[in-house]
Short mmCIF file of N, CA and C in Angstrom, two decimals:
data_model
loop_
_atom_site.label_atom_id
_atom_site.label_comp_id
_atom_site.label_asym_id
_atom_site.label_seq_id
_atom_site.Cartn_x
_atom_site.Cartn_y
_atom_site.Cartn_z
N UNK A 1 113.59 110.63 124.59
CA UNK A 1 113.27 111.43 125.76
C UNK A 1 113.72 110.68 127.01
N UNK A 2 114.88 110.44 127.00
CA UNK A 2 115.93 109.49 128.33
C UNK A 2 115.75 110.44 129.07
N UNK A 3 115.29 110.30 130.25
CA UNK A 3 115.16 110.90 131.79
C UNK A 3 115.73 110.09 133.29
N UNK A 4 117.05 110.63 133.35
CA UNK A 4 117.76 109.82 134.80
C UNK A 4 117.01 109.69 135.50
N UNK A 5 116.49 108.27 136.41
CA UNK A 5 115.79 107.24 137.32
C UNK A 5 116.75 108.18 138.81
N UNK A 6 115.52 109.00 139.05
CA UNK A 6 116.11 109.14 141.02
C UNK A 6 116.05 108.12 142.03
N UNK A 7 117.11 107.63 141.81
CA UNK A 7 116.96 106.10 143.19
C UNK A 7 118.63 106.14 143.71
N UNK A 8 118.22 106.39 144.63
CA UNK A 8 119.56 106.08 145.87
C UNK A 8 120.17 104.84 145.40
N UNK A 9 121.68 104.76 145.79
CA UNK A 9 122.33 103.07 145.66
C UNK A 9 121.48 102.10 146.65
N UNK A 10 121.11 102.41 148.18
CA UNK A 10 120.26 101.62 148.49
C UNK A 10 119.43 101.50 148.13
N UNK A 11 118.36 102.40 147.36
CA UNK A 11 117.06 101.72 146.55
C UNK A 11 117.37 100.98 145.65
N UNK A 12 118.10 101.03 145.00
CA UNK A 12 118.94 100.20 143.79
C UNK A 12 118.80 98.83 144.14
N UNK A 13 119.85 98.86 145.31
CA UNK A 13 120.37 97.78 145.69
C UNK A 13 119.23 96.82 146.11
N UNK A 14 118.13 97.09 147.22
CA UNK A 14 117.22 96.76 147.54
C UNK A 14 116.19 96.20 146.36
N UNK A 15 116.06 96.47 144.97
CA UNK A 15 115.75 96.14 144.04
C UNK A 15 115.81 94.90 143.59
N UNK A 16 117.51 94.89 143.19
CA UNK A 16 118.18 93.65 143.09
C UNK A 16 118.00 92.69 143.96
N UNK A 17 117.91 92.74 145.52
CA UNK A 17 117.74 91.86 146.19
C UNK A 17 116.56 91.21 146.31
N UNK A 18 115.82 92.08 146.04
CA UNK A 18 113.96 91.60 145.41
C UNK A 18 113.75 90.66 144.25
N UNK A 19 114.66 91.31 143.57
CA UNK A 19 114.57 90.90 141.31
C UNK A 19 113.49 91.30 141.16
N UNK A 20 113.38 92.63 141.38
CA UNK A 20 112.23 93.85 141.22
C UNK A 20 112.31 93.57 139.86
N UNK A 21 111.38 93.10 138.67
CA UNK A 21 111.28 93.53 137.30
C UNK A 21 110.52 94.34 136.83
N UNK A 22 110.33 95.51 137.98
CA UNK A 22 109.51 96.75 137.68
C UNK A 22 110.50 97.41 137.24
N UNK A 23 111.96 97.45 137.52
CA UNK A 23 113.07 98.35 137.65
C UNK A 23 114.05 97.76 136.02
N UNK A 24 113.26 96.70 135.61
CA UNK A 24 114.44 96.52 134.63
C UNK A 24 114.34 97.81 132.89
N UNK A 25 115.76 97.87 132.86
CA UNK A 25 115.76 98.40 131.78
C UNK A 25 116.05 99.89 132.53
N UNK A 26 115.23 100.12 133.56
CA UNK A 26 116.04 101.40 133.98
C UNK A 26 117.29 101.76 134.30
N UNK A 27 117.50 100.47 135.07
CA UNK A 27 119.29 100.81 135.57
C UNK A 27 119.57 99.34 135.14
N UNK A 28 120.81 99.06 135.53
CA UNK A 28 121.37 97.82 135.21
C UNK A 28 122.54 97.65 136.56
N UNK A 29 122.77 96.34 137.18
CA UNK A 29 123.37 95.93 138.00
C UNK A 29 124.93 95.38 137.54
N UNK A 30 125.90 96.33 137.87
CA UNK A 30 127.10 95.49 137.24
C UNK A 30 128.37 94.95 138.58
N UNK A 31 128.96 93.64 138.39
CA UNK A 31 129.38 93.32 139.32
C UNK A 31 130.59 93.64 138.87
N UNK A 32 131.85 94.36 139.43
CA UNK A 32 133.22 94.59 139.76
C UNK A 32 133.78 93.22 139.67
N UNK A 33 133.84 92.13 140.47
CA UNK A 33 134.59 91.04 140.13
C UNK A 33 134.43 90.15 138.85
N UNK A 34 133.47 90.21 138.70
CA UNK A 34 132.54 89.29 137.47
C UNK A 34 132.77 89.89 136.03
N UNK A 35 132.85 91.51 136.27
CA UNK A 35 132.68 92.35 135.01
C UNK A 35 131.68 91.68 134.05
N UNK A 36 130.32 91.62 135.17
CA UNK A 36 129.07 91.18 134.41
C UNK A 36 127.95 92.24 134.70
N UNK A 37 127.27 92.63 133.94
CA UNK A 37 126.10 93.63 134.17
C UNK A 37 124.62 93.10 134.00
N UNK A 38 123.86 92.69 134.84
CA UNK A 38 122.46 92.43 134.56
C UNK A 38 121.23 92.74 134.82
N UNK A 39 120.29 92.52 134.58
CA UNK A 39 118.60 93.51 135.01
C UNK A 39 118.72 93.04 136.77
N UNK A 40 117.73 94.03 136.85
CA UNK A 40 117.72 93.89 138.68
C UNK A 40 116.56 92.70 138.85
N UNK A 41 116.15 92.31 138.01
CA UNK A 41 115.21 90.86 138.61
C UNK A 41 116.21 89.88 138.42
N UNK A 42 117.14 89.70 137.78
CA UNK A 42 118.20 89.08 137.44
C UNK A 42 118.02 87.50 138.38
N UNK A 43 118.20 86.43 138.61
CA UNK A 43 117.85 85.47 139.55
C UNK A 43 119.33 84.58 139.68
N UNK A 44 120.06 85.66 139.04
CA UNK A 44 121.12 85.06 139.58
C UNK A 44 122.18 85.15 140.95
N UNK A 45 123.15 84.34 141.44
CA UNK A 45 123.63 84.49 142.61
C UNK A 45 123.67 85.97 142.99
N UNK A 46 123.60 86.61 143.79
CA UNK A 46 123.89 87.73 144.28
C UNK A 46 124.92 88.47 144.91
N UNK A 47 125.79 89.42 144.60
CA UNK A 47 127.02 89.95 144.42
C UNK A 47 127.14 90.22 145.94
N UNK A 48 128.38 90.61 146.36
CA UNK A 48 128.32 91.21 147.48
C UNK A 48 128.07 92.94 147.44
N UNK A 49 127.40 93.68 148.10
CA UNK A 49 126.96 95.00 147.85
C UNK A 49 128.35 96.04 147.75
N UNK A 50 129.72 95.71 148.06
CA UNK A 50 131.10 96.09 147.91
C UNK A 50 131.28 96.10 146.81
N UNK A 51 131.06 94.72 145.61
CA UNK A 51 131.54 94.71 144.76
C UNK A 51 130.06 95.11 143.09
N UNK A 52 129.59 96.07 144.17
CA UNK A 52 128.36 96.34 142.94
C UNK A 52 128.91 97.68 142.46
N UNK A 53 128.24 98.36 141.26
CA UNK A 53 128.23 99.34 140.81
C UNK A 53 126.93 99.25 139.89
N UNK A 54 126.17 100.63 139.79
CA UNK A 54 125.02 100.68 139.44
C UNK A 54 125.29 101.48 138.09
N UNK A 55 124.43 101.44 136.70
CA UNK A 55 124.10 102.51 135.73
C UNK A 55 122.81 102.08 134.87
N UNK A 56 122.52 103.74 134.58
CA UNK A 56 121.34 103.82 133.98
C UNK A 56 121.36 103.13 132.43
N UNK A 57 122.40 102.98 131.65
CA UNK A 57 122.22 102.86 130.41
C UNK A 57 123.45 101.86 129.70
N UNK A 58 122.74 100.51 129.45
CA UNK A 58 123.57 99.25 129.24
C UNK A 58 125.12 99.83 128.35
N UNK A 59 124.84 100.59 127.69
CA UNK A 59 126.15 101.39 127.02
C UNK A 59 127.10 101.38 127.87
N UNK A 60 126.82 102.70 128.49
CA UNK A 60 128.14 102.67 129.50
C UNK A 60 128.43 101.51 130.42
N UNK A 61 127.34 100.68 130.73
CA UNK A 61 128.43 99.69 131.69
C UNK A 61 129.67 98.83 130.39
N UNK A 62 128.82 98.95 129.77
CA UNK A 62 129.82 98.10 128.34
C UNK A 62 130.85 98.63 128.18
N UNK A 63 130.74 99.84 128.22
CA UNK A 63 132.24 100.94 127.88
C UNK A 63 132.97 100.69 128.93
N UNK A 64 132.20 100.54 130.56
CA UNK A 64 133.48 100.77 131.25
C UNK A 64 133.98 98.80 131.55
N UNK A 65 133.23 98.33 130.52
CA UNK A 65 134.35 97.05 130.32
C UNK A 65 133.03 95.56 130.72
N UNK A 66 132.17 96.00 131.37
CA UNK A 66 131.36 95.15 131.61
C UNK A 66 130.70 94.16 130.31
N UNK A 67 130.13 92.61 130.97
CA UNK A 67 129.65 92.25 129.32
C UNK A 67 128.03 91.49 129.99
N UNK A 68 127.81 91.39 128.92
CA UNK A 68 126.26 91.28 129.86
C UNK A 68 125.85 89.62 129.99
N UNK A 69 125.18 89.63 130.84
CA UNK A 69 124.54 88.23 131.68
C UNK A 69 124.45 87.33 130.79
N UNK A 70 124.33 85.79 130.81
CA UNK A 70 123.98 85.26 129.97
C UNK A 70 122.17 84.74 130.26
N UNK A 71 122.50 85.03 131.75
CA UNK A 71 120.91 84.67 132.27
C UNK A 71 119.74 85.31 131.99
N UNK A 72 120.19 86.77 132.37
CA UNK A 72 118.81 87.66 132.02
C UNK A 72 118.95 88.07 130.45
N UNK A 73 120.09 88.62 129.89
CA UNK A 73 120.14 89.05 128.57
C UNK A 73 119.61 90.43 128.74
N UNK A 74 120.36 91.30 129.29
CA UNK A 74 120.00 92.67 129.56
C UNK A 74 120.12 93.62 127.82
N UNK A 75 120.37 92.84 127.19
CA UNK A 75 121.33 93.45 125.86
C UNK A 75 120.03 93.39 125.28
N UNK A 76 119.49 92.42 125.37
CA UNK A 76 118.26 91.82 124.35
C UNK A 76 117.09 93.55 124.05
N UNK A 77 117.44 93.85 123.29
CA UNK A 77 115.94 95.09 123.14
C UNK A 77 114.42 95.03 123.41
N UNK A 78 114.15 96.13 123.47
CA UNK A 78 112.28 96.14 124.09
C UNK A 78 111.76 96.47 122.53
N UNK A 79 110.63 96.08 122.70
CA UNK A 79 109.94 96.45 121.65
C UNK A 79 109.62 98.00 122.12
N UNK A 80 108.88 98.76 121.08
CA UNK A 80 108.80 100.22 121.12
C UNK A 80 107.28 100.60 122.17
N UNK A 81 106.57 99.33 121.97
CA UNK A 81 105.66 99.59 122.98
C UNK A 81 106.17 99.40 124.74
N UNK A 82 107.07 98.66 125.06
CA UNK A 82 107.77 98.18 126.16
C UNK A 82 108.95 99.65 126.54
N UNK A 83 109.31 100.44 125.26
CA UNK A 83 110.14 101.68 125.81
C UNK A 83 109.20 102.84 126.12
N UNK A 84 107.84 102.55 125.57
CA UNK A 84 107.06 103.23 126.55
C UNK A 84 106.86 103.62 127.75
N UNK A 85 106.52 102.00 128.06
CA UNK A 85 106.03 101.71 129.39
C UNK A 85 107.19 101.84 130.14
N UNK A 86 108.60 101.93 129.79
CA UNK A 86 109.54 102.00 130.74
C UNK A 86 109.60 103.55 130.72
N UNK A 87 109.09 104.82 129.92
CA UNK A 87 109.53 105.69 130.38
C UNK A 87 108.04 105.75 131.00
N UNK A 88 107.21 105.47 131.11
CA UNK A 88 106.21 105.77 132.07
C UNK A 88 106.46 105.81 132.93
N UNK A 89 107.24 104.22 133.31
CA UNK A 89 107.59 103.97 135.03
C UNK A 89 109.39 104.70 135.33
N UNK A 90 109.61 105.36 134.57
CA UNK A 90 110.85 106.25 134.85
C UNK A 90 109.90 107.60 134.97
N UNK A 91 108.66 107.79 134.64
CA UNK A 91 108.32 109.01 135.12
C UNK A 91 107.69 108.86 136.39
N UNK A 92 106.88 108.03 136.17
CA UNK A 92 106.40 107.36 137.71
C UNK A 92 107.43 107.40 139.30
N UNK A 93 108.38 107.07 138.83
CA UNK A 93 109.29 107.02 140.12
C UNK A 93 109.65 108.23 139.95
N UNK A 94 110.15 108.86 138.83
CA UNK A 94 110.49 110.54 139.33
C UNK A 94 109.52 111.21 139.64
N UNK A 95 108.11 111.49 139.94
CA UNK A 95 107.17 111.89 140.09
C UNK A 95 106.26 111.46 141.08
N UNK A 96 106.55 110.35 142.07
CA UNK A 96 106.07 109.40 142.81
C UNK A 96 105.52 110.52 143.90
N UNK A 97 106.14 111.77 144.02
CA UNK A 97 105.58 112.86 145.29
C UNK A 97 104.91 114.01 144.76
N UNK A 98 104.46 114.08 143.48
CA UNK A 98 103.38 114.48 142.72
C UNK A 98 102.13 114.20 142.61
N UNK A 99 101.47 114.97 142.22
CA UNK A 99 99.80 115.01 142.05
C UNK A 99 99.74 114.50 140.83
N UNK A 100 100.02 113.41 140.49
CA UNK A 100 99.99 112.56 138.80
C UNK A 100 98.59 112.21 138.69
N UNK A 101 98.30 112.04 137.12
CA UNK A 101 96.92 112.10 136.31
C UNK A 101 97.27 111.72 135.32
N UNK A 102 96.36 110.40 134.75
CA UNK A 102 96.56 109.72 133.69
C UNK A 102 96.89 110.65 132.60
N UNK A 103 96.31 111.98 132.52
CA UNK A 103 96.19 112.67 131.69
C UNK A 103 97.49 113.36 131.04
N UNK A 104 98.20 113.60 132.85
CA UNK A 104 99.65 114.10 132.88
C UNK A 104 100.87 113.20 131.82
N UNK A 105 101.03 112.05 132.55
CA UNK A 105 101.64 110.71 132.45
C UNK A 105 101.49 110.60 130.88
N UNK A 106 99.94 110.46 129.97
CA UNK A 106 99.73 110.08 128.62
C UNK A 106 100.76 111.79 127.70
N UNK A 107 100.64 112.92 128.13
CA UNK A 107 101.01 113.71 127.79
C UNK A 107 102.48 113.93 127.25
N UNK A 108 103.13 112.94 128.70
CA UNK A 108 104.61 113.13 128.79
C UNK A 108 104.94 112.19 128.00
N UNK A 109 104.24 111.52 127.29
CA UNK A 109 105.17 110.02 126.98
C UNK A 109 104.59 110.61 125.01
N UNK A 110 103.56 111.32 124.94
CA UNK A 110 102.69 111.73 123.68
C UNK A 110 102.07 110.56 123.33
N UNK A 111 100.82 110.22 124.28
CA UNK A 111 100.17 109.27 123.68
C UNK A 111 98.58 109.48 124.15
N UNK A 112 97.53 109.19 123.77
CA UNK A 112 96.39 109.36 124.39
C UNK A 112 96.45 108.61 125.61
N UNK A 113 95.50 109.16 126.64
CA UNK A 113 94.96 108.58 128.10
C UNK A 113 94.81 107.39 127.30
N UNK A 114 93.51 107.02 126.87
CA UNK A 114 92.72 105.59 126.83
C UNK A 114 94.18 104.42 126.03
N UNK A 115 94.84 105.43 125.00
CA UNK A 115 95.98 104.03 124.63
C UNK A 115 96.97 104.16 126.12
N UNK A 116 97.49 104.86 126.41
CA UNK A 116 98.73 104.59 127.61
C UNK A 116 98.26 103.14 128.29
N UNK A 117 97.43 103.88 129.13
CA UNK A 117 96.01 103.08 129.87
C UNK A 117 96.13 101.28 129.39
N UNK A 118 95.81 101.49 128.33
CA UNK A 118 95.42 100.10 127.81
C UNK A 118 96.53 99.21 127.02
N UNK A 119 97.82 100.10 127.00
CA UNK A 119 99.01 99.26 126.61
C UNK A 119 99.38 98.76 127.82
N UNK A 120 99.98 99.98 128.89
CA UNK A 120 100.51 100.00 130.42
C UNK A 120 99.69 98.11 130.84
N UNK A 121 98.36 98.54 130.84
CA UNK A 121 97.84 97.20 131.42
C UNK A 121 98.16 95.83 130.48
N UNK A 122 98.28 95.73 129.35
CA UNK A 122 98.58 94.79 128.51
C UNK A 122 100.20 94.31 129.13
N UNK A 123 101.22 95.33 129.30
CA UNK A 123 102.61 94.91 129.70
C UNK A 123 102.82 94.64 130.62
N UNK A 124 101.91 95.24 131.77
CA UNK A 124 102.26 95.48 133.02
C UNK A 124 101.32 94.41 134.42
N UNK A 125 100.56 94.39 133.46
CA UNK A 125 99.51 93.76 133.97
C UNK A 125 98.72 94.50 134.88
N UNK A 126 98.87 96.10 135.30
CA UNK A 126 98.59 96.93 136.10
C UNK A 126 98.71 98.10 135.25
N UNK A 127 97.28 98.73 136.13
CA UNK A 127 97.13 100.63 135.46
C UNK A 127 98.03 101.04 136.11
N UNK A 128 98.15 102.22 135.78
CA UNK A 128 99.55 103.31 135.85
C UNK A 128 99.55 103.32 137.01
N UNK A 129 98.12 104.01 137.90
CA UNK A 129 97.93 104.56 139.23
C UNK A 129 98.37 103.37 140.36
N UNK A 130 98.07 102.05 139.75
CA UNK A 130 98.50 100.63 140.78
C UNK A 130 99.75 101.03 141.10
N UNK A 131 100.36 100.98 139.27
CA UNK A 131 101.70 100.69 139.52
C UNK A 131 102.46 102.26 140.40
N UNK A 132 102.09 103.04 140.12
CA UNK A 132 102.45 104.30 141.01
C UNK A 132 102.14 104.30 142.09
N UNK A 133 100.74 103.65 142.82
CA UNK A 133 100.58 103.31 144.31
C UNK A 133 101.62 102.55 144.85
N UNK A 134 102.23 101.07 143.71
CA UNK A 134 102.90 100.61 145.07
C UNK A 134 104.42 101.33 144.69
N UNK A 135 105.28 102.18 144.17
CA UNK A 135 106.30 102.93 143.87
C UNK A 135 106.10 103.69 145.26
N UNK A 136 105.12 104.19 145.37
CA UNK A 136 104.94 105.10 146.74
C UNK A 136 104.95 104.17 147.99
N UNK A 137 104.72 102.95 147.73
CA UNK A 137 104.34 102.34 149.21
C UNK A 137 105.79 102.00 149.93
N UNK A 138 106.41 101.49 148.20
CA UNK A 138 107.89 100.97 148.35
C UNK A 138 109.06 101.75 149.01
N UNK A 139 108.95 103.63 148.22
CA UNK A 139 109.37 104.86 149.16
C UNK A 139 109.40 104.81 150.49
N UNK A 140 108.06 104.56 150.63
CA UNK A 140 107.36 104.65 152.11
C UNK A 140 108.26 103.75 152.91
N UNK A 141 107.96 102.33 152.85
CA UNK A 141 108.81 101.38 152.96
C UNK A 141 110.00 101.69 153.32
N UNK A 142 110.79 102.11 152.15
CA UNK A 142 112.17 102.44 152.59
C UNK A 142 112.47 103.73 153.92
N UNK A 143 111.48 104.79 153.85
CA UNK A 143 111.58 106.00 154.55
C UNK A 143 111.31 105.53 155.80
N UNK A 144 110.12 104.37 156.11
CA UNK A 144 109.53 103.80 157.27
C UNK A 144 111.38 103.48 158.30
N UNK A 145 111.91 102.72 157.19
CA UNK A 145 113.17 102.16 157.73
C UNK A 145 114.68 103.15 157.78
N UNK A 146 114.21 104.01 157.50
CA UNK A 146 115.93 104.77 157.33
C UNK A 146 115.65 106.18 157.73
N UNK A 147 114.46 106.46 158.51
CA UNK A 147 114.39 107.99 158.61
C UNK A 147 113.72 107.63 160.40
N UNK A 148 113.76 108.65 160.86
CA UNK A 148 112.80 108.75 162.01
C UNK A 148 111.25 109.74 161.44
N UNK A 149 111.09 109.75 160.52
CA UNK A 149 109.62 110.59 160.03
C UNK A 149 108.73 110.09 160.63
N UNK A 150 107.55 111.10 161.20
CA UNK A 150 106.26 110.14 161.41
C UNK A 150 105.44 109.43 159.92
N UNK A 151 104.40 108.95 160.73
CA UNK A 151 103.91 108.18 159.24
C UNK A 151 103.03 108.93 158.03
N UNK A 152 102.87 110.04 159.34
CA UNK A 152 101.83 111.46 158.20
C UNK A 152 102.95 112.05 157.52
N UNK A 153 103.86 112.25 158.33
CA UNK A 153 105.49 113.22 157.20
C UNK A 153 105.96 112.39 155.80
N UNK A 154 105.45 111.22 156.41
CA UNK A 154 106.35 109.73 154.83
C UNK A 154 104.87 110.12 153.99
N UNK A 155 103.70 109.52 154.75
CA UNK A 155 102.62 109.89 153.60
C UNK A 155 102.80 111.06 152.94
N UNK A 156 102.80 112.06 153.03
CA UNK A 156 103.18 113.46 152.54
C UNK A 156 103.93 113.66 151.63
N UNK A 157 105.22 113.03 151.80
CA UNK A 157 106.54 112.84 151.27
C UNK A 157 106.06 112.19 150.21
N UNK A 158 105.68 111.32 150.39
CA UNK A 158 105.35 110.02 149.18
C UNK A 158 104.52 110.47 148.06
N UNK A 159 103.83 111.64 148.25
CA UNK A 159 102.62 112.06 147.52
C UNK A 159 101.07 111.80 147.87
N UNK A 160 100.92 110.82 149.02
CA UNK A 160 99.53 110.72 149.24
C UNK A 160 99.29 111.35 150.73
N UNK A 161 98.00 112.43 149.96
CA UNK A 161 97.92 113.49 150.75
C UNK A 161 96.96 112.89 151.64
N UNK A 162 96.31 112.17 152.05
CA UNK A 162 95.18 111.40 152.98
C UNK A 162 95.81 110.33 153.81
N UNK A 163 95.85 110.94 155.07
CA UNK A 163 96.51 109.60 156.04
C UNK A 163 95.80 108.50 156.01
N UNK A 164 94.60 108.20 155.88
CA UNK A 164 94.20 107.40 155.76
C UNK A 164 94.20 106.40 154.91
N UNK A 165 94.06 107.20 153.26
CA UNK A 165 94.41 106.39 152.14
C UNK A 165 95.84 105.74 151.92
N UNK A 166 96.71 106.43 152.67
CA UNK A 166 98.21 106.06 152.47
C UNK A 166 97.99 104.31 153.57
N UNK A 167 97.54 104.75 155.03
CA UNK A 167 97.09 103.45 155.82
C UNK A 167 96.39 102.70 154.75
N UNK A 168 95.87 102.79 154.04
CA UNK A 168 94.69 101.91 153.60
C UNK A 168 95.59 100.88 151.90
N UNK A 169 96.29 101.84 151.57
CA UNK A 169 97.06 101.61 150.58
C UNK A 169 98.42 100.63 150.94
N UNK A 170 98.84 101.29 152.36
CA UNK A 170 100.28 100.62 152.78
C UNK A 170 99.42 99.08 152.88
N UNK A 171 98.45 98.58 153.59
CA UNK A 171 98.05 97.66 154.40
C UNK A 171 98.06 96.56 153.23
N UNK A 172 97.34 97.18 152.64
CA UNK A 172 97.01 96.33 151.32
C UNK A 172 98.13 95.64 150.60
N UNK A 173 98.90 96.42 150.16
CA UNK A 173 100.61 96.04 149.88
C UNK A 173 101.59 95.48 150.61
N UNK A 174 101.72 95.94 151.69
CA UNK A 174 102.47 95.14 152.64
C UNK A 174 101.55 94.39 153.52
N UNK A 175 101.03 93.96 153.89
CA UNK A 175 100.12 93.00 154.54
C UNK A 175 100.36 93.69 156.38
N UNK A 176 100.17 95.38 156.40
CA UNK A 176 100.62 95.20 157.72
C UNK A 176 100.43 97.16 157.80
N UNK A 177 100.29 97.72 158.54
CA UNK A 177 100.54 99.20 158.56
C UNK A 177 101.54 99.29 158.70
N UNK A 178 101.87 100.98 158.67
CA UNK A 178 103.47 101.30 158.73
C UNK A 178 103.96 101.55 159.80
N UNK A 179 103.09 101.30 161.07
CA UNK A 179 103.87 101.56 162.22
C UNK A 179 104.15 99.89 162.58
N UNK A 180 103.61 99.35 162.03
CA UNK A 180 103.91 97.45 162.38
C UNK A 180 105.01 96.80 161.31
N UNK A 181 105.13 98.05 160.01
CA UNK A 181 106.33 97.41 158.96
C UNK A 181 107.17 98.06 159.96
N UNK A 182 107.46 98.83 160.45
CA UNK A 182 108.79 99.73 160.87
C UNK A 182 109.50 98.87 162.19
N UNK A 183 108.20 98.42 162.55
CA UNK A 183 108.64 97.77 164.03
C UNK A 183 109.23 96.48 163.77
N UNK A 184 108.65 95.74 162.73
CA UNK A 184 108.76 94.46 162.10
C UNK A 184 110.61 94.41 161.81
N UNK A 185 110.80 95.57 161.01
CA UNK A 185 112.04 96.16 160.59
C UNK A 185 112.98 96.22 161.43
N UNK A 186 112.23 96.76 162.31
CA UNK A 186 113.37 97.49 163.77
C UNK A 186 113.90 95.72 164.60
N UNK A 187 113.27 95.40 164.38
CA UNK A 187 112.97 93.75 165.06
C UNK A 187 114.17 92.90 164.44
N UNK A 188 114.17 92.97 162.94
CA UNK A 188 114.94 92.27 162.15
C UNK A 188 116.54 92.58 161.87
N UNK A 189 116.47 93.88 162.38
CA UNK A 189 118.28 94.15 162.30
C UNK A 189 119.34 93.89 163.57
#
């Protein structure tokens, strides 16, 4: 049940520059000069953003000639409980502006609430809803910086329908509200 990851090349990219290992296994980072492909937590040197190209599925970067890292070992397989949890968080990000429910989430993947629940936290170290809070904060984040939206239009956007909870949620995660990340932002370019 493979479901394409909606993320812009700049969310992508922004990933990689993190070594987001929330994102691995969804897409894979392949460098043009290197003809090397690796996970986006990857900790190795970092490509120039010219010579990147992004894909969802280690196959095709292989086909179109790429060979994989020796650092991260993107090749290496998940166990079947770990391709779970990755289509969780491939539903999670496609669904990040949805009204999601453990109930939803355990449905889509065919597993009970209480097991999802209690694998998700075993791999992840976080329940679904964490890990879907900060997917939304991260949106946010990005929208804070590349849109003129107010901060009720991004909350909205993002899926959290309470301005307040979205304030209360951003603060927590980013150490800062979103009118002080944006400015912070605006400051830094």
């Amino acid at each position: 049940m493979d479901v394409a990851l909606h993320l812009s090349f700049e969310e992508m990219w922004e990933k990689i520059m993190a070594c987001d290992s929330k994102y691995d296994g969804l897409f894979f980072t392949a460098v043009k000069t290197t003809k090397i492909y690796c996970r986006p937590s990857c900790r190795s040197r970092k490509p120039k953003k010219i010579n990147v190209k992004f894909y969802h599925d280690l196959v095709d970067a292989e086909r179109a000639g790429f060979r994989a890292c020796k650092r991260c070992q993107p090749e290496v397989g998940d166990s079947p409980q770990m391709r779970l949890v990755r289509e969780v968080i491939t539903f999670l990000v496609n669904q990040y502006d949805q009204k999601v429910e453990l109930k939803d989430i355990a449905s889509h993947v065919g597993v009970s609430s209480y097991y999802l629940e209690r694998l998700f936290k075993k791999e992840t170290m976080e329940t679904p809803r964490s890990y879907l809070e900060k997917i939304r904060v991260d949106k946010a984040a990005y929208l804070l910086t590349t849109t003129n939206l107010t901060n009720l239009q991004i909350s909205l956007e993002v899926g959290i329908q309470s301005p307040s909870n979205f304030y209360k949620v951003f603060r927590r995660l980013k150490n800062c509200s979103p009118s002080e990340y944006r400015n912070m932002q605006e400051k830094g370019k």
